[in-house]
Amino acid sequence: QLQLQESGPGLVKPSETLSLTCTVSGGSISSTSYYWGWIRQPPGKGLEWIGTIYYSGSTYYNPSLKSRVTISVDTSKNQFSLKLSSVTAADTAVYYCARHKGPVEMATLGYWGQGTLVTVSS
Amino acid sequence: DIQMTQSPSSLSASVGGRVTITCQASQDINNYLNWYQLKPGKAPKLLIYDASNLETGVPSRFSGSGSGTEFSFTISSLQPEDIATYYCQQYDNLLLTFGGGTKVEIK
């Protein structure tokens, strides 16, 4: 059973960089042609797709966040990571990692982690 | 970019009642329309993909329909465990966009 678990600091100061890691178990990031993504949900608001990385390293970002986002993959650790720079209070949210549903398709988010709350505050 | 308009934003229905949520896309999305269930503290769950396909293991009381720009999601017989917020999501041109969500409660 594929499982994803987000980890990282729960509190980040304004203007600093938010860094989260998603650890994948029950399957290998590098062994199959899947996409891996990050999504967030600010308190009381809806879901927002942040970006996605293909197992080979190609990345796709939400244009509204593209200038501040970097997603990378570490196949040796079976993890992928999110970095969001120059954060403000508006970046306070529950951050989810997910695997897209099928191989070589990016349209659907099939498996999700439980999410981790990141608060931006001094 | 394609905008997704989901309605209603909240609803209440009786146990055993029928629930319908709609999602309208600002342009044709070729049936790349998915529905998710979110419960606090739990991993979001894919229920319906490609507008009308039931994800494996999802109860058959959940269904989706529609094409082009108009889509709907139905719970045929609401159960207490269905209390959650539901989101539609579209995919187009390497971009995923979600609807605003519908909070479903028991009347």
PDB file of N, CA and C in Angstrom, chain B residues 1-39:
ATOM      1  N   ASP B   1      -6.113  30.956 -18.081  1.00  0.00           N
ATOM      2  CA  ASP B   1      -6.274  29.776 -17.247  1.00  0.00           C
ATOM      3  C   ASP B   1      -7.757  29.441 -17.085  1.00  0.00           C
ATOM      4  N   ILE B   2      -8.051  28.159 -16.916  1.00  0.00           N
ATOM      5  CA  ILE B   2      -9.427  27.717 -16.742  1.00  0.00           C
ATOM      6  C   ILE B   2      -9.862  27.928 -15.302  1.00  0.00           C
ATOM      7  N   GLN B   3     -11.040  28.511 -15.137  1.00  0.00           N
ATOM      8  CA  GLN B   3     -11.612  28.722 -13.808  1.00  0.00           C
ATOM      9  C   GLN B   3     -12.691  27.672 -13.556  1.00  0.00           C
ATOM     10  N   MET B   4     -12.752  27.207 -12.317  1.00  0.00           N
ATOM     11  CA  MET B   4     -13.735  26.211 -11.910  1.00  0.00           C
ATOM     12  C   MET B   4     -14.701  26.831 -10.911  1.00  0.00           C
ATOM     13  N   THR B   5     -16.000  26.798 -11.227  1.00  0.00           N
ATOM     14  CA  THR B   5     -17.024  27.317 -10.334  1.00  0.00           C
ATOM     15  C   THR B   5     -17.812  26.152  -9.764  1.00  0.00           C
ATOM     16  N   GLN B   6     -17.676  25.953  -8.461  1.00  0.00           N
ATOM     17  CA  GLN B   6     -18.327  24.828  -7.788  1.00  0.00           C
ATOM     18  C   GLN B   6     -19.464  25.339  -6.924  1.00  0.00           C
ATOM     19  N   SER B   7     -20.602  24.630  -6.958  1.00  0.00           N
ATOM     20  CA  SER B   7     -21.740  25.040  -6.146  1.00  0.00           C
ATOM     21  C   SER B   7     -22.574  23.841  -5.707  1.00  0.00           C
ATOM     22  N   PRO B   8     -23.240  23.958  -4.532  1.00  0.00           N
ATOM     23  CA  PRO B   8     -23.170  25.098  -3.618  1.00  0.00           C
ATOM     24  C   PRO B   8     -21.891  25.061  -2.796  1.00  0.00           C
ATOM     25  N   SER B   9     -21.658  26.074  -1.987  1.00  0.00           N
ATOM     26  CA  SER B   9     -20.478  26.062  -1.127  1.00  0.00           C
ATOM     27  C   SER B   9     -20.716  25.210   0.119  1.00  0.00           C
ATOM     28  N   SER B  10     -21.974  25.030   0.469  1.00  0.00           N
ATOM     29  CA  SER B  10     -22.321  24.144   1.578  1.00  0.00           C
ATOM     30  C   SER B  10     -23.745  23.649   1.390  1.00  0.00           C
ATOM     31  N   LEU B  11     -24.031  22.515   1.995  1.00  0.00           N
ATOM     32  CA  LEU B  11     -25.378  21.964   1.932  1.00  0.00           C
ATOM     33  C   LEU B  11     -25.588  21.026   3.114  1.00  0.00           C
ATOM     34  N   SER B  12     -26.848  20.816   3.457  1.00  0.00           N
ATOM     35  CA  SER B  12     -27.178  19.824   4.475  1.00  0.00           C
ATOM     36  C   SER B  12     -28.283  18.930   3.939  1.00  0.00           C
ATOM     37  N   ALA B  13     -28.187  17.666   4.240  1.00  0.00           N
ATOM     38  CA  ALA B  13     -29.169  16.697   3.774  1.00  0.00           C
ATOM     39  C   ALA B  13     -29.364  15.633   4.841  1.00  0.00           C
ATOM     40  N   SER B  14     -30.471  14.943   4.743  1.00  0.00           N
ATOM     41  CA  SER B  14     -30.774  13.890   5.712  1.00  0.00           C
ATOM     42  C   SER B  14     -30.004  12.627   5.375  1.00  0.00           C
ATOM     43  N   VAL B  15     -29.767  11.807   6.395  1.00  0.00           N
ATOM     44  CA  VAL B  15     -29.188  10.490   6.147  1.00  0.00           C
ATOM     45  C   VAL B  15     -30.113   9.730   5.195  1.00  0.00           C
ATOM     46  N   GLY B  16     -29.532   9.166   4.169  1.00  0.00           N
ATOM     47  CA  GLY B  16     -30.310   8.481   3.137  1.00  0.00           C
ATOM     48  C   GLY B  16     -30.734   9.378   2.002  1.00  0.00           C
ATOM     49  N   GLY B  17     -30.535  10.653   2.159  1.00  0.00           N
ATOM     50  CA  GLY B  17     -30.934  11.608   1.126  1.00  0.00           C
ATOM     51  C   GLY B  17     -29.919  11.688  -0.010  1.00  0.00           C
ATOM     52  N   ARG B  18     -30.341  12.362  -1.068  1.00  0.00           N
ATOM     53  CA  ARG B  18     -29.532  12.508  -2.272  1.00  0.00           C
ATOM     54  C   ARG B  18     -28.834  13.866  -2.250  1.00  0.00           C
ATOM     55  N   VAL B  19     -27.559  13.854  -2.596  1.00  0.00           N
ATOM     56  CA  VAL B  19     -26.754  15.080  -2.616  1.00  0.00           C
ATOM     57  C   VAL B  19     -26.167  15.258  -4.018  1.00  0.00           C
ATOM     58  N   THR B  20     -26.283  16.458  -4.545  1.00  0.00           N
ATOM     59  CA  THR B  20     -25.705  16.751  -5.853  1.00  0.00           C
ATOM     60  C   THR B  20     -24.901  18.041  -5.790  1.00  0.00           C
ATOM     61  N   ILE B  21     -23.700  17.982  -6.323  1.00  0.00           N
ATOM     62  CA  ILE B  21     -22.786  19.127  -6.385  1.00  0.00           C
ATOM     63  C   ILE B  21     -22.431  19.346  -7.843  1.00  0.00           C
ATOM     64  N   THR B  22     -22.355  20.599  -8.251  1.00  0.00           N
ATOM     65  CA  THR B  22     -22.020  20.886  -9.644  1.00  0.00           C
ATOM     66  C   THR B  22     -20.706  21.650  -9.744  1.00  0.00           C
ATOM     67  N   CYS B  23     -20.062  21.486 -10.870  1.00  0.00           N
ATOM     68  CA  CYS B  23     -18.807  22.167 -11.162  1.00  0.00           C
ATOM     69  C   CYS B  23     -18.851  22.622 -12.613  1.00  0.00           C
ATOM     70  N   GLN B  24     -18.596  23.910 -12.826  1.00  0.00           N
ATOM     71  CA  GLN B  24     -18.617  24.464 -14.173  1.00  0.00           C
ATOM     72  C   GLN B  24     -17.228  24.989 -14.510  1.00  0.00           C
ATOM     73  N   ALA B  25     -16.735  24.570 -15.682  1.00  0.00           N
ATOM     74  CA  ALA B  25     -15.438  25.038 -16.160  1.00  0.00           C
ATOM     75  C   ALA B  25     -15.629  26.217 -17.100  1.00  0.00           C
ATOM     76  N   SER B  26     -14.661  27.115 -17.117  1.00  0.00           N
ATOM     77  CA  SER B  26     -14.771  28.307 -17.962  1.00  0.00           C
ATOM     78  C   SER B  26     -14.565  27.987 -19.439  1.00  0.00           C
ATOM     79  N   GLN B  27     -14.042  26.788 -19.721  1.00  0.00           N
ATOM     80  CA  GLN B  27     -13.963  26.325 -21.105  1.00  0.00           C
ATOM     81  C   GLN B  27     -13.904  24.804 -21.111  1.00  0.00           C
ATOM     82  N   ASP B  28     -14.048  24.223 -22.271  1.00  0.00           N
ATOM     83  CA  ASP B  28     -14.087  22.759 -22.416  1.00  0.00           C
ATOM     84  C   ASP B  28     -12.809  22.130 -21.836  1.00  0.00           C
ATOM     85  N   ILE B  29     -12.987  21.129 -20.954  1.00  0.00           N
ATOM     86  CA  ILE B  29     -11.828  20.499 -20.310  1.00  0.00           C
ATOM     87  C   ILE B  29     -11.710  19.012 -20.658  1.00  0.00           C
ATOM     88  N   ASN B  30     -12.377  18.593 -21.739  1.00  0.00           N
ATOM     89  CA  ASN B  30     -12.168  17.231 -22.260  1.00  0.00           C
ATOM     90  C   ASN B  30     -12.341  16.134 -21.206  1.00  0.00           C
ATOM     91  N   ASN B  31     -13.246  16.371 -20.267  1.00  0.00           N
ATOM     92  CA  ASN B  31     -13.548  15.378 -19.228  1.00  0.00           C
ATOM     93  C   ASN B  31     -12.407  15.103 -18.252  1.00  0.00           C
ATOM     94  N   TYR B  32     -11.394  15.983 -18.237  1.00  0.00           N
ATOM     95  CA  TYR B  32     -10.347  15.860 -17.220  1.00  0.00           C
ATOM     96  C   TYR B  32     -10.862  16.493 -15.921  1.00  0.00           C
ATOM     97  N   LEU B  33     -11.833  15.836 -15.301  1.00  0.00           N
ATOM     98  CA  LEU B  33     -12.508  16.384 -14.135  1.00  0.00           C
ATOM     99  C   LEU B  33     -12.554  15.301 -13.062  1.00  0.00           C
ATOM    100  N   ASN B  34     -12.028  15.638 -11.894  1.00  0.00           N
ATOM    101  CA  ASN B  34     -11.942  14.682 -10.792  1.00  0.00           C
ATOM    102  C   ASN B  34     -12.644  15.235  -9.555  1.00  0.00           C
ATOM    103  N   TRP B  35     -13.050  14.328  -8.677  1.00  0.00           N
ATOM    104  CA  TRP B  35     -13.708  14.713  -7.419  1.00  0.00           C
ATOM    105  C   TRP B  35     -12.971  14.077  -6.242  1.00  0.00           C
ATOM    106  N   TYR B  36     -12.754  14.888  -5.201  1.00  0.00           N
ATOM    107  CA  TYR B  36     -12.036  14.448  -4.009  1.00  0.00           C
ATOM    108  C   TYR B  36     -12.878  14.705  -2.760  1.00  0.00           C
ATOM    109  N   GLN B  37     -12.616  13.895  -1.738  1.00  0.00           N
ATOM    110  CA  GLN B  37     -13.247  14.047  -0.429  1.00  0.00           C
ATOM    111  C   GLN B  37     -12.167  14.427   0.583  1.00  0.00           C
ATOM    112  N   LEU B  38     -12.415  15.502   1.330  1.00  0.00           N
ATOM    113  CA  LEU B  38     -11.479  15.925   2.374  1.00  0.00           C
ATOM    114  C   LEU B  38     -12.147  15.888   3.735  1.00  0.00           C
ATOM    115  N   LYS B  39     -11.509  15.199   4.667  1.00  0.00           N
ATOM    116  CA  LYS B  39     -11.929  15.190   6.059  1.00  0.00           C
ATOM    117  C   LYS B  39     -10.777  15.714   6.915  1.00  0.00           C
TER     118      LYS B  39
END
